[in-house]
Short mmCIF file of C-alpha atoms in Angstrom, two decimals:
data_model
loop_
_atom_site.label_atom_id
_atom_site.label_comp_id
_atom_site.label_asym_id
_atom_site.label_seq_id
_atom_site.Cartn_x
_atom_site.Cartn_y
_atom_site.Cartn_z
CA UNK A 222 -105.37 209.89 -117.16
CA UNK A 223 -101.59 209.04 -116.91
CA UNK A 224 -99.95 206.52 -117.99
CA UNK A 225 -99.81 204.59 -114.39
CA UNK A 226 -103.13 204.90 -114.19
CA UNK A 227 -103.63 202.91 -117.97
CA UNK A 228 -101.67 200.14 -116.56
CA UNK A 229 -103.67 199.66 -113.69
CA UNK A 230 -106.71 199.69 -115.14
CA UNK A 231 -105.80 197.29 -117.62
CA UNK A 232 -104.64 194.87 -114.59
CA UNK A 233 -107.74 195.29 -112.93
CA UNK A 234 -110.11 194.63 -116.37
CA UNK A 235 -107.72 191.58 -116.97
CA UNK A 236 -108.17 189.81 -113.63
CA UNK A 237 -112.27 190.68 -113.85
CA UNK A 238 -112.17 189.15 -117.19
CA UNK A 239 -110.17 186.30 -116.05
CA UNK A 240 -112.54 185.69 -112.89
CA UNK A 241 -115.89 186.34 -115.06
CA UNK A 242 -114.04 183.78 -117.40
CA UNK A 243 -113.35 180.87 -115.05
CA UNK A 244 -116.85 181.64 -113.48
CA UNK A 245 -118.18 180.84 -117.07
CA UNK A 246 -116.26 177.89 -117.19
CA UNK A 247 -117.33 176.47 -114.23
CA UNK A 248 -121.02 176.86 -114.21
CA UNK A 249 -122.99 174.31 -115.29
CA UNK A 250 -123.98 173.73 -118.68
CA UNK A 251 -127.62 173.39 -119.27
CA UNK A 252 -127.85 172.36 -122.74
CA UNK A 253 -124.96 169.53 -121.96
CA UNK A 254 -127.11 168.16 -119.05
CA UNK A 255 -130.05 168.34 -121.07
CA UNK A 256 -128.78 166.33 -123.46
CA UNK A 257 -127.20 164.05 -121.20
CA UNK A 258 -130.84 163.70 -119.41
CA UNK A 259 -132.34 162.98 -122.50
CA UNK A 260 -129.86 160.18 -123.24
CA UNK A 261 -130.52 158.73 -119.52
CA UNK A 262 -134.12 159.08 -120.43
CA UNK A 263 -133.91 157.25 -123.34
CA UNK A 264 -131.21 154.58 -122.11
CA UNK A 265 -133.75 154.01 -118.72
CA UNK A 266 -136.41 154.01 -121.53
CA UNK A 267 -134.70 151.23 -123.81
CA UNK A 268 -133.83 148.87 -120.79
CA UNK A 269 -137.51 148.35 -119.65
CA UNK A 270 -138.62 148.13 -122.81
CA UNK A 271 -135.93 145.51 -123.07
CA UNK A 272 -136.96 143.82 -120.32
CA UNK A 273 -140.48 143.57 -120.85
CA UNK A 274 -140.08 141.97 -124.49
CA UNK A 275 -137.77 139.76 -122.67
CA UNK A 276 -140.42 139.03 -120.25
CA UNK A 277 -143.36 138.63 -122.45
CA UNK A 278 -141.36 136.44 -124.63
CA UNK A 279 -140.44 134.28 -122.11
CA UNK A 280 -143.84 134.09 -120.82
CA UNK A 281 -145.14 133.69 -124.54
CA UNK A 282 -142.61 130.54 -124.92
CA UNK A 283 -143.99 128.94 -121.67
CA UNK A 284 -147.66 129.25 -122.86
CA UNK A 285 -146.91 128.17 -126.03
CA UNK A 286 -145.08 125.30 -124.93
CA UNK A 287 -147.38 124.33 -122.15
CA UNK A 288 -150.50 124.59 -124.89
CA UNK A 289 -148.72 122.25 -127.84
CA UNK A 290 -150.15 118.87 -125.65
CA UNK A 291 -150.54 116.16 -128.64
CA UNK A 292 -153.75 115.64 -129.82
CA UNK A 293 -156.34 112.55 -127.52
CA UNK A 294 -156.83 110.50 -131.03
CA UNK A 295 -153.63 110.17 -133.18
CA UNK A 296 -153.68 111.32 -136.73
CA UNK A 297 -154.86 108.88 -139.20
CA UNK A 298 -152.14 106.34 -139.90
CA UNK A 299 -149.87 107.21 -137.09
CA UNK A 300 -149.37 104.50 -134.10
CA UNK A 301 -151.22 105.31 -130.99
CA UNK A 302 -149.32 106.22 -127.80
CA UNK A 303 -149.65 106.82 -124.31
CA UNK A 304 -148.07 109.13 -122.14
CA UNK A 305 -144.69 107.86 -120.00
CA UNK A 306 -145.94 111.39 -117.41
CA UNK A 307 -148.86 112.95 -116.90
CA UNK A 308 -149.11 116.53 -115.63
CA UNK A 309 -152.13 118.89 -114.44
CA UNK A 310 -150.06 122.14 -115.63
CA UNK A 311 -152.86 124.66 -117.25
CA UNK A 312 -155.15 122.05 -117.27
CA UNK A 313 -156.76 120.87 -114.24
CA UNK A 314 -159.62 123.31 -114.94
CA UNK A 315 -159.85 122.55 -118.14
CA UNK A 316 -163.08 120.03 -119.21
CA UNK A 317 -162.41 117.36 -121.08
CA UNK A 318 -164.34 117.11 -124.26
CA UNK A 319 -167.47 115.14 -124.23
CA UNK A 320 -166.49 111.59 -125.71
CA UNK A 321 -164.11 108.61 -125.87
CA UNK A 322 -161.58 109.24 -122.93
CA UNK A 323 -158.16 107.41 -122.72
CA UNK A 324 -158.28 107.16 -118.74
CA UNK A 325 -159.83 108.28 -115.54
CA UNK A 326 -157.81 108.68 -112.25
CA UNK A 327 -159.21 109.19 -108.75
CA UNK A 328 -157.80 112.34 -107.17
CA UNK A 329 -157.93 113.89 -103.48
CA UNK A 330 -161.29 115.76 -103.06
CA UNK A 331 -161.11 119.74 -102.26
CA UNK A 332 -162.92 119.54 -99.57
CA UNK A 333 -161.16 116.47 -97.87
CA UNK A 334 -163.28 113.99 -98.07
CA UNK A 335 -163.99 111.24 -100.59
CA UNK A 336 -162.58 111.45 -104.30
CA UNK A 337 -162.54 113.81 -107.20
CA UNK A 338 -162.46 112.44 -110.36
CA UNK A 339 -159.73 113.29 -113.32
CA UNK A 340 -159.67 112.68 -117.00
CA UNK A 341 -156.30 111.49 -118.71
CA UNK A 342 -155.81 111.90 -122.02
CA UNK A 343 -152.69 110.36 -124.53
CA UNK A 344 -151.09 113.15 -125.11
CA UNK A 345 -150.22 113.57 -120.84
CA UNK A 346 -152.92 116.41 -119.54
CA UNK A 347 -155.17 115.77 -116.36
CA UNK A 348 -158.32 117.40 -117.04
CA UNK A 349 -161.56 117.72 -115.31
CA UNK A 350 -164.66 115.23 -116.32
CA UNK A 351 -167.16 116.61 -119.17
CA UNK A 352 -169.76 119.02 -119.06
CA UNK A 353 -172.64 118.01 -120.77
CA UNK A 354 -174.80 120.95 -122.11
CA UNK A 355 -178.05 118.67 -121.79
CA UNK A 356 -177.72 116.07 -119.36
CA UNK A 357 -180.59 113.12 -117.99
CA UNK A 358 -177.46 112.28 -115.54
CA UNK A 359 -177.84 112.49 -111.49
CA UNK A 360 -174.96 110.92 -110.95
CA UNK A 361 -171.60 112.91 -109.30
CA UNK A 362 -169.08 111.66 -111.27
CA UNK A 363 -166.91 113.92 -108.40
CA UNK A 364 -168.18 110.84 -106.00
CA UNK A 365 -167.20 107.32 -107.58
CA UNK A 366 -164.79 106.58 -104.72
CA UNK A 367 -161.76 104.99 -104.74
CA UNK A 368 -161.31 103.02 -106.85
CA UNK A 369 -163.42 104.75 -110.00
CA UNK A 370 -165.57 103.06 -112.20
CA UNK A 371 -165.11 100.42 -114.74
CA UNK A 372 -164.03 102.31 -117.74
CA UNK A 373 -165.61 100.09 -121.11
CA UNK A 374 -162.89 99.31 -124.09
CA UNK A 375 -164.70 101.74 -126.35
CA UNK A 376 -164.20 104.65 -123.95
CA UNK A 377 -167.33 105.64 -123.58
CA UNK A 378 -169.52 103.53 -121.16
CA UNK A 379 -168.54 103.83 -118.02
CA UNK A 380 -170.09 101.47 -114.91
CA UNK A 381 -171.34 103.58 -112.04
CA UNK A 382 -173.61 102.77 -109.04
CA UNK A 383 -176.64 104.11 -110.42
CA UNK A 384 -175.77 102.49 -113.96
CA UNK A 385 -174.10 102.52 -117.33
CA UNK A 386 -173.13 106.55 -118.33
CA UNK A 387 -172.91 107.28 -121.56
CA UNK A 388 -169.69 110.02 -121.53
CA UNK A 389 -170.64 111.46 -124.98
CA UNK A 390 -173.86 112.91 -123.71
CA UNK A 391 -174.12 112.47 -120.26
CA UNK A 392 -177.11 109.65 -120.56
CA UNK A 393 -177.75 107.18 -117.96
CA UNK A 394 -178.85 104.34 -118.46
CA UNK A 395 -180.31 102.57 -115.16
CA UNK A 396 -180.88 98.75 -114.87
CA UNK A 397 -184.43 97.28 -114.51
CA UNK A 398 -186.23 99.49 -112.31
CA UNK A 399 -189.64 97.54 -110.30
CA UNK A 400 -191.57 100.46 -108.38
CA UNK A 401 -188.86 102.54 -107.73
CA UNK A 402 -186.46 99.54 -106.61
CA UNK A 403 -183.44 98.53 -108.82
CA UNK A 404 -183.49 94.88 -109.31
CA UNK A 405 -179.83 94.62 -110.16
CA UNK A 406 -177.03 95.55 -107.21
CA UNK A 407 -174.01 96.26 -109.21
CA UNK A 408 -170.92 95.20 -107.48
CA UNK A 409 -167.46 97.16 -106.80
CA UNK A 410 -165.75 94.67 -109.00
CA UNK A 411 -166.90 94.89 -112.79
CA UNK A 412 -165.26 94.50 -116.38
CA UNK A 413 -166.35 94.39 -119.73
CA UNK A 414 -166.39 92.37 -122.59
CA UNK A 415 -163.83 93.28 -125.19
CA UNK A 416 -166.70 94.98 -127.90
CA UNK A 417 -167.71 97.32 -124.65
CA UNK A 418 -171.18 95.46 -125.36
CA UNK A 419 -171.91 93.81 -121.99
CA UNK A 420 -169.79 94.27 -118.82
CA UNK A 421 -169.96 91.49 -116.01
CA UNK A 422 -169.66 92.29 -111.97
CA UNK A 423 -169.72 90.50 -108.72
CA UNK A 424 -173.14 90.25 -106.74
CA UNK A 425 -174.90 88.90 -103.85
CA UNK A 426 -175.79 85.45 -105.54
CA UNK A 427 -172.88 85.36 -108.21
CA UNK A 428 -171.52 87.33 -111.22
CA UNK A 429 -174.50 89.22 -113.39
CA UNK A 430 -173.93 90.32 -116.50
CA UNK A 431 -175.66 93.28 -118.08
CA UNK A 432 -175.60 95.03 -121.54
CA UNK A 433 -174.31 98.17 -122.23
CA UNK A 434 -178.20 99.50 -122.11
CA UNK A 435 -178.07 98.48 -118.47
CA UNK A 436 -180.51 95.06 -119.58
CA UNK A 437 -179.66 91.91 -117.15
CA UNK A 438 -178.47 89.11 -119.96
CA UNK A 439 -177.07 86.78 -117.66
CA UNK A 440 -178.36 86.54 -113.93
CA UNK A 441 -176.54 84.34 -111.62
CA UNK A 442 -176.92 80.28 -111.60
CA UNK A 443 -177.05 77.91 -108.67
CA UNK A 444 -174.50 77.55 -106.76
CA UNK A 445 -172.47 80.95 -108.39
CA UNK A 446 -171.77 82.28 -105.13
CA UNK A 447 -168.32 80.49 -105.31
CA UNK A 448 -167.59 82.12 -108.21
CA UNK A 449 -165.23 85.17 -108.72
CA UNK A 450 -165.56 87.27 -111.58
CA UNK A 451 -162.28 87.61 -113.63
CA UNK A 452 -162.32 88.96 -117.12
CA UNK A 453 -163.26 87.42 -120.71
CA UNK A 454 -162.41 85.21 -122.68
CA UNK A 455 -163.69 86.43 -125.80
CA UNK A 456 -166.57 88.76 -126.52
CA UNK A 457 -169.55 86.47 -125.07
CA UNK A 458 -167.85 84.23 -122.81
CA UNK A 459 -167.24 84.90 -119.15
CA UNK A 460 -164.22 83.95 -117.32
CA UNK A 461 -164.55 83.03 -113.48
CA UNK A 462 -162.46 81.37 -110.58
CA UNK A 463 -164.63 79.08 -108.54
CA UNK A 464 -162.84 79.17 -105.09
CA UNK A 465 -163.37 75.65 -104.11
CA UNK A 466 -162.73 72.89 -106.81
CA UNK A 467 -163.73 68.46 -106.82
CA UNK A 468 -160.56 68.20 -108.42
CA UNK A 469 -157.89 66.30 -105.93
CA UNK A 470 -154.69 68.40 -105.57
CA UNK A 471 -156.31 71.28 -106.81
CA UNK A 472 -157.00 74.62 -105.53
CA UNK A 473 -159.68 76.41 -107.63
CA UNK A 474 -160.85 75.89 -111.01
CA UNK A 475 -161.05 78.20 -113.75
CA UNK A 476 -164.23 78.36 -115.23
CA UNK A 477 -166.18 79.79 -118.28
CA UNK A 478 -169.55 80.48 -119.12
CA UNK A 479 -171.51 82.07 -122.26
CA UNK A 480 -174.20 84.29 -122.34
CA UNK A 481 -177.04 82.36 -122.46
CA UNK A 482 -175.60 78.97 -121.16
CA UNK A 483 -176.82 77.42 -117.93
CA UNK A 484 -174.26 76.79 -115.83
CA UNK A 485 -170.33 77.20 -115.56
CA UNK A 486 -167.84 74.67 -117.20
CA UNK A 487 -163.99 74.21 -115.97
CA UNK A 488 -161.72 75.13 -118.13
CA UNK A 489 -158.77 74.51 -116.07
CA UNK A 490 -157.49 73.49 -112.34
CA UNK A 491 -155.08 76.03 -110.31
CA UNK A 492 -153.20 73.22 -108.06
CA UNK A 493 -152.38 73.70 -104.29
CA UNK A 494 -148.71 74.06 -105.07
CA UNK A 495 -148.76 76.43 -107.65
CA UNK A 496 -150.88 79.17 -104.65
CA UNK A 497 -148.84 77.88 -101.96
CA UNK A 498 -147.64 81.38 -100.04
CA UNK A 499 -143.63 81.00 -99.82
CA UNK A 500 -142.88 82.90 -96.94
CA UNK A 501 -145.83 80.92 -94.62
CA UNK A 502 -147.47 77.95 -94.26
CA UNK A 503 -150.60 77.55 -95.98
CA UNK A 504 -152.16 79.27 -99.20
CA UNK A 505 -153.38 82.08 -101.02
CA UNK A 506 -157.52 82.32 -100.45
CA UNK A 507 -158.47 84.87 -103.36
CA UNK A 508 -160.41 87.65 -102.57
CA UNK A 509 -160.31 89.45 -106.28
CA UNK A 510 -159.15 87.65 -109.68
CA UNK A 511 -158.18 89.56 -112.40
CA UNK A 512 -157.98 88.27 -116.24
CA UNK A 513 -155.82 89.91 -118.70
CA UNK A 514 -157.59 91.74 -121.70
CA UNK A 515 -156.88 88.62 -123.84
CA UNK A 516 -157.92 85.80 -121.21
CA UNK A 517 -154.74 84.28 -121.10
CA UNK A 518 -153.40 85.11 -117.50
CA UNK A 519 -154.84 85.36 -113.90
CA UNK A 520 -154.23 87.60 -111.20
CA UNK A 521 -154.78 85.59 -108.28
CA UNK A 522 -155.11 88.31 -104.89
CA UNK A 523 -155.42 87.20 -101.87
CA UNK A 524 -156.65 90.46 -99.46
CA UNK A 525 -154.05 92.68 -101.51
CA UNK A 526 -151.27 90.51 -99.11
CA UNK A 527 -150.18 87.87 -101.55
CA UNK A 528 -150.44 87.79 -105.70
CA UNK A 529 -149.91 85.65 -108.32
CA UNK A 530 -150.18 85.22 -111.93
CA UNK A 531 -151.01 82.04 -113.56
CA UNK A 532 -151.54 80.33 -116.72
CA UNK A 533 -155.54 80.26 -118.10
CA UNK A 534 -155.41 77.26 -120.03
CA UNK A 535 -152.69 75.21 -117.50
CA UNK A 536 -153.27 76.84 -114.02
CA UNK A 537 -149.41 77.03 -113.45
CA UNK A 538 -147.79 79.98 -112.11
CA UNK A 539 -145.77 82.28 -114.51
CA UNK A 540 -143.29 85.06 -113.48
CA UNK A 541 -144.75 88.84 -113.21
CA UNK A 542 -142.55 91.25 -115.04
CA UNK A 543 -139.23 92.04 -113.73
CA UNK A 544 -139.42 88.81 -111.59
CA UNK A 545 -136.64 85.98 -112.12
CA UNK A 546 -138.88 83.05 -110.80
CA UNK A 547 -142.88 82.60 -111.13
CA UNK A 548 -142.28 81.19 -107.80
CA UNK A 549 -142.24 84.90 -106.49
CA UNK A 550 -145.51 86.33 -105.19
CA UNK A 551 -145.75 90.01 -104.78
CA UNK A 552 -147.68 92.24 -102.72
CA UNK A 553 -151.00 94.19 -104.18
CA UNK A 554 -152.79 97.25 -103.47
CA UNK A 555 -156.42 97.99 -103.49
CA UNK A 556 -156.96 99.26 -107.13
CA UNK A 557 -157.77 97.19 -109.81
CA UNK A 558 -154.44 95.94 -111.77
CA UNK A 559 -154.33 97.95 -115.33
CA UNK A 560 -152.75 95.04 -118.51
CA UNK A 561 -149.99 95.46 -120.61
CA UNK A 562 -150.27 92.90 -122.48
CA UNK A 563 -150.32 89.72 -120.17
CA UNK A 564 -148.26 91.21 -117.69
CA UNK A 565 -150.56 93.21 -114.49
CA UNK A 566 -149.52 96.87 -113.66
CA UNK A 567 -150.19 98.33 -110.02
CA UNK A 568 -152.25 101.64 -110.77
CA UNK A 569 -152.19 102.90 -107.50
CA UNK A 570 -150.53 106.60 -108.14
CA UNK A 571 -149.55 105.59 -111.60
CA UNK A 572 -148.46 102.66 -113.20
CA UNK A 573 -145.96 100.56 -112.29
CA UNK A 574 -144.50 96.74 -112.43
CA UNK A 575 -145.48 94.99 -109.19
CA UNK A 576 -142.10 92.91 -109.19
CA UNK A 577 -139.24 95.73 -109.26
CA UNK A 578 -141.73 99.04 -109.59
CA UNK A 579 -140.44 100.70 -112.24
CA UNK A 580 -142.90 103.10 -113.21
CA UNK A 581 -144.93 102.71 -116.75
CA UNK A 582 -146.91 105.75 -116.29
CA UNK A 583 -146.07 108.26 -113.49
CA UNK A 584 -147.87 111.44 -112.95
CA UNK A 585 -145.95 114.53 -111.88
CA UNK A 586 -145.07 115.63 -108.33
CA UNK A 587 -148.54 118.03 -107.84
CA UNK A 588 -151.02 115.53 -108.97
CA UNK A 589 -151.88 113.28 -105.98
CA UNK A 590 -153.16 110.66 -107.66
CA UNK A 591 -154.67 107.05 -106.36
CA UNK A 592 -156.28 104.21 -108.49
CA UNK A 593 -156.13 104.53 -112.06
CA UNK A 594 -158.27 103.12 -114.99
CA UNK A 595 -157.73 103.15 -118.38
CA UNK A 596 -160.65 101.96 -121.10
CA UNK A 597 -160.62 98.79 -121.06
CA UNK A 598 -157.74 98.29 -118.24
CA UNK A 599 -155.27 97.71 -120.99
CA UNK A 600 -152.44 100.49 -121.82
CA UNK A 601 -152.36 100.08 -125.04
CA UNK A 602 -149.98 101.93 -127.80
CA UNK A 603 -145.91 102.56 -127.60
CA UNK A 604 -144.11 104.94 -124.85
CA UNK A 605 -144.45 108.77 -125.44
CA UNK A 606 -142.93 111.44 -123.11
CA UNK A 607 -146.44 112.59 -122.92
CA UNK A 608 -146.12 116.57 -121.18
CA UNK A 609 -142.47 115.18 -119.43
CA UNK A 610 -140.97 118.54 -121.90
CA UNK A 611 -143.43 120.88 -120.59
CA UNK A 612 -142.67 120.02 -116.68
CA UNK A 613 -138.69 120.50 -117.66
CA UNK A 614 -139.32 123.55 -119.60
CA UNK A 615 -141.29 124.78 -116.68
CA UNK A 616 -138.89 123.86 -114.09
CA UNK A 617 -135.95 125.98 -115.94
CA UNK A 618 -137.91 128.60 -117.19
CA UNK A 619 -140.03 129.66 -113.86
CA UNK A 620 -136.47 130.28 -112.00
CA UNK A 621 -134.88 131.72 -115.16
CA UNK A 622 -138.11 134.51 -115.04
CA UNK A 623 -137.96 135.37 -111.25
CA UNK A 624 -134.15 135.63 -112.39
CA UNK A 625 -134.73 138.28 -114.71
CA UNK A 626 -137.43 140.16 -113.31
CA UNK A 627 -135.34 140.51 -110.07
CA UNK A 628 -132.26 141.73 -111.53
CA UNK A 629 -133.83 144.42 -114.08
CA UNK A 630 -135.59 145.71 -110.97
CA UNK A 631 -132.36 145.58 -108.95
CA UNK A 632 -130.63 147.47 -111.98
CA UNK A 633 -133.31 150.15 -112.25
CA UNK A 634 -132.86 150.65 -108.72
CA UNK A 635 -129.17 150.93 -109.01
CA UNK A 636 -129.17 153.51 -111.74
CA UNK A 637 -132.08 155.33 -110.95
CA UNK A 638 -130.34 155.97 -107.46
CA UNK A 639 -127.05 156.71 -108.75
CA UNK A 640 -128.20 159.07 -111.24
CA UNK A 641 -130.06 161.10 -108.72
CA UNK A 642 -127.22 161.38 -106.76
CA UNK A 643 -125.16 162.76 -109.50
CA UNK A 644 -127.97 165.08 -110.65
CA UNK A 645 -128.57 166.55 -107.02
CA UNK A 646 -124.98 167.79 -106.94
CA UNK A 647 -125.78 170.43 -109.29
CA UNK A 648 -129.52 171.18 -108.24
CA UNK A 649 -133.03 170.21 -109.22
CA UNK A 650 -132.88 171.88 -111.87
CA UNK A 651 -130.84 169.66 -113.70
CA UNK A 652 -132.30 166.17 -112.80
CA UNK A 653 -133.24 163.94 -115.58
CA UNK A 654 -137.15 164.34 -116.65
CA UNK A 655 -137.59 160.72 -115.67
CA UNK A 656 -135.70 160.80 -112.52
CA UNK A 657 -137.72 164.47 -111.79
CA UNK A 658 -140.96 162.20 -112.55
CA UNK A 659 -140.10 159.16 -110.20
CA UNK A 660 -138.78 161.00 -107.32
#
C-alpha cells in the first residue's frame, strides 16, 4: 500500500474514532441516571415521610391538647373553679360519669323540637347526661324543657316532673302515689334547701315542700295561694313573697315559714316606692321571686319585663351588679337567675350580669345553648379559662393543617411533574422507579 494511501487511511480511522467518540459522549449514561433516580426516589421518599410525621404530630398535639380538660372535682386542697368558656369540642358524645354534676344546660333538640339536655362540668366540657347500666328511671332526661330541672346543692338530686332522680344511679323516686294518681303536682318553679335535703316548689294551693325521697313535709296552708316561692333562708326555713300585704305603704311582704310550722310569718315589707317601674306609671306585679343561696337578696320579676333586687331583712332596693343606682330595674329572661354571691346572673345562653352583660360564663360559638343551671343555682369557686386554650389552639392549628397538607400535595405535584418531564426527554427507560410507578 503506498504511502498516500497510509495517510488516508489514517484520516479516515481518525474522523470514525472521533465520531464513535462524540457519539459515546453524548449518549446517555445509565448508571448516572440511575443514580440520580435513586436519589429522586429517596428525596420524594424523605419529603412524605416528612410530611406525614409533620402531620401526625400536629394531629397528635391537637388530641392531646383537646383531651388534657381539668379534672370535675379539684384535687384535694386546691380551690375549686369554674370554667370562664365552655366548649363541646370531642365531647358532646361523650357521657358524663354517673354522679355529682357541676351544671346542666338545655340545648336545641336534633330533631327540632323540644330540648336536649347537656352536662357541664368545671373543667369547661359539654357532655351528654349519664348512662346508667341498671336503671328504675322512665324519665327522658332528653325532655325536661326549657328551662331544665332544679339541680339540688349536692349535685345529685335533680327535680323532674315525674320526681326526685337520683343522678348516681339513675333511681327515681316518685311522690305519694294513691291508685295510680300522684298526689303531689310539682310546679315549674322549685329550689332546694341548702343540705339538698328537701326542695320547695310552687303549686295549685301554695308552695309544697317535699324531701329529697319525694315525701310531702310541708303541704300548703290557708290562704298560701298568695304566696310565691323564693329560696331559703337556712336549711329548714322557707322563704316566700306574699303578693298582697296589710301593711300601709307597702307592696308585698316577705315571709318565712319552717317545716312543720302552721302558717307564714312576715319577716319584712317591700314598700310601693321601692317596686315602682321608672319608665311607667304604676308597679312591678311579680310573677317569679328569686332568693339568693344565702337568703339575703330578692329577685323581684315581674313577667320577665321589669326586675329588681331588694334587701331580705329591709325590703329596700339595692343596685344589681354593674348598675350605678338600685333605682335601675333591668329586663329578665325566662330562665331561672343562677347567684354569685348576692348578685343574680341571667343564664340564658351563658352567664352574664343583667345590668351591663358582661359575660361570667360563655359557651363557645357551636354550642347553642338556652337556660342554664348549676347545683344549687350558685357559681361557686374562682374564674378558670376552663377549655378557652383548646378553642384557640384549635382555631390556629385546624388552618395551620389544611396549610400543610395543601402545600406538600401541591409540591409533590410540582416535582413529580417536573421530573417526568425531564426524564421523558431521554426515554422511558430512564424515568425514576417512583415516577415509572405513579405514572
Amino acid at each position: 500500500m503506498t504511502q498516500p494511501t497510509d495517510e488516508l487511511g489514517r484520516l479516515l480511522t481518525d474522523a470514525a474514532d472521533d465520531i464513535v467518540r462524540r457519539r459515546q459522549e453524548s449518549a446517555p449514561r445509565t448508571p448516572l441516571l440511575w443514580r440520580r433516580g435513586r436519589r429522586a426516589t429517596w428525596l420524594v421518599r424523605g419529603a412524605a415521610a416528612g410530611l406525614a410525621v409533620a402531620l401526625v404530630l400536629l394531629g397528635g398535639t391537637l388530641l392531646a391538647v383537646v383531651r388534657a380538660t381539668p379534672a370535675t372535682v379539684p384535687a384535694d386542697g386546691s380551690a375549686a373553679t369554674y370554667p370562664q368558656l365552655v366548649s363541646d369540642l370531642f365531647t358532646r358524645d361523650d357521657a358524663a360519669a354517673p354522679g355529682p354534676v357541676f351544671g346542666l344546660v338545655a340545648l336545641p333538640s336534633v330533631e327540632g323540637t323540644g330540648s336536649d339536655l347537656g352536662v357541664l362540668d368545671r373543667g369547661g366540657a359539654l357532655t351528654a347526661p349519664p348512662r346508667w347500666s341498671a336503671s328504675t328511671a322512665t324519665v327522658d332526661l332528653h325532655s325536661l324543657g326549657n328551662p331544665v330541672g332544679a339541680l339540688a346543692p349536692d349535685g345529685v338530686h335533680l327535680l323532674v316532673r315525674d320526681g326526685i332522680l337520683d343522678l348516681t344511679d339513675g333511681s327515681l323516686a316518685r311522690p305519694l302515689m294513691v291508685e295510680g294518681v300522684s298526689q303531689v303536682a310539682i310546679g315549674s318553679r322549685a329550689v332546694w334547701s341548702p343540705s339538698s335535703e328537701y326542695v320547695a316548689f310552687g303549686g295549685i294551693d301554695g308552695p309544697t315542700v317535699i324531701d329529697r325521697r319525694a315525701d310531702v313535709v310541708l303541704a300548703p296552708a290557708g290562704g298560701d295561694t298568695g304566696v310565691l316561692v323564693a329560696g331559703w333562708r337556712d336549711d329548714t326555713t322557707l322563704l316566700g313573697l306574699r303578693t298582697t300585704s296589710g301593711t300601709a305603704g307597702s307592696a308585698f311582704d316577705i315571709v318565712t315559714r319552717r317545716v312543720g310550722d302552721p302558717g307564714w310569718r312576715t319577716l319584712s315589707t317591700v314598700g310601693t316606692d321601692a317596686v315602682a317601674v321608672r319608665d311607667a306609671t304604676g308597679q312591678v306585679t311579680p310573677s317569679a321571686v328569686f332568693a339568693s343561696p344565702d337568703g339575703s337578696r330578692l329577685l323581684i320579676v315581674d313577667s320577665g319585663v321589669h326586675s329588681m333586687l331588694v334587701d331580705t331583712l329591709t325590703g329596700q332596693r339595692v343596685a344589681f351588679a354593674g348598675a350605678t343606682l338600685a333605682a335601675v330595674d333591668v329586663a329578665w329572661d325566662g330562665c331561672d337567675p343562677v347567684w354569685l354571691g348576692d348578685q343574680p346572673l341571667r343564664a340564658s345562653g351563658g352567664l352574664h350580669r343583667p345590668a351591663d352583660g358582661r359575660a361570667v360564663l360563655a359557651f363557645s360559638d357551636r354550642v347553642e345553648a338556652r337556660c342554664v343551671s348549676l347545683a344549687g343555682n350558685e357559681l361557686t369557686g374562682t374564674p378558670a379559662p376552663g377549655r378557652a386554650a383548646v378553642e384557640q389552639v384549635w382555631r390556629v392549628a385546624l388552618p395551620v393543617f389544611w396549610v400543610l397538607l395543601v402545600a406538600g400535595a401541591l409540591w409533590v405535584t410540582a416535582w413529580s411533574v417536573t421530573a417526568l418531564r425531564r426524564s421523558r426527554r431521554h426515554g422511558e427507560d430512564f424515568l425514576p422507579i417512583v415516577l415509572g410507578r405513579l405514572f
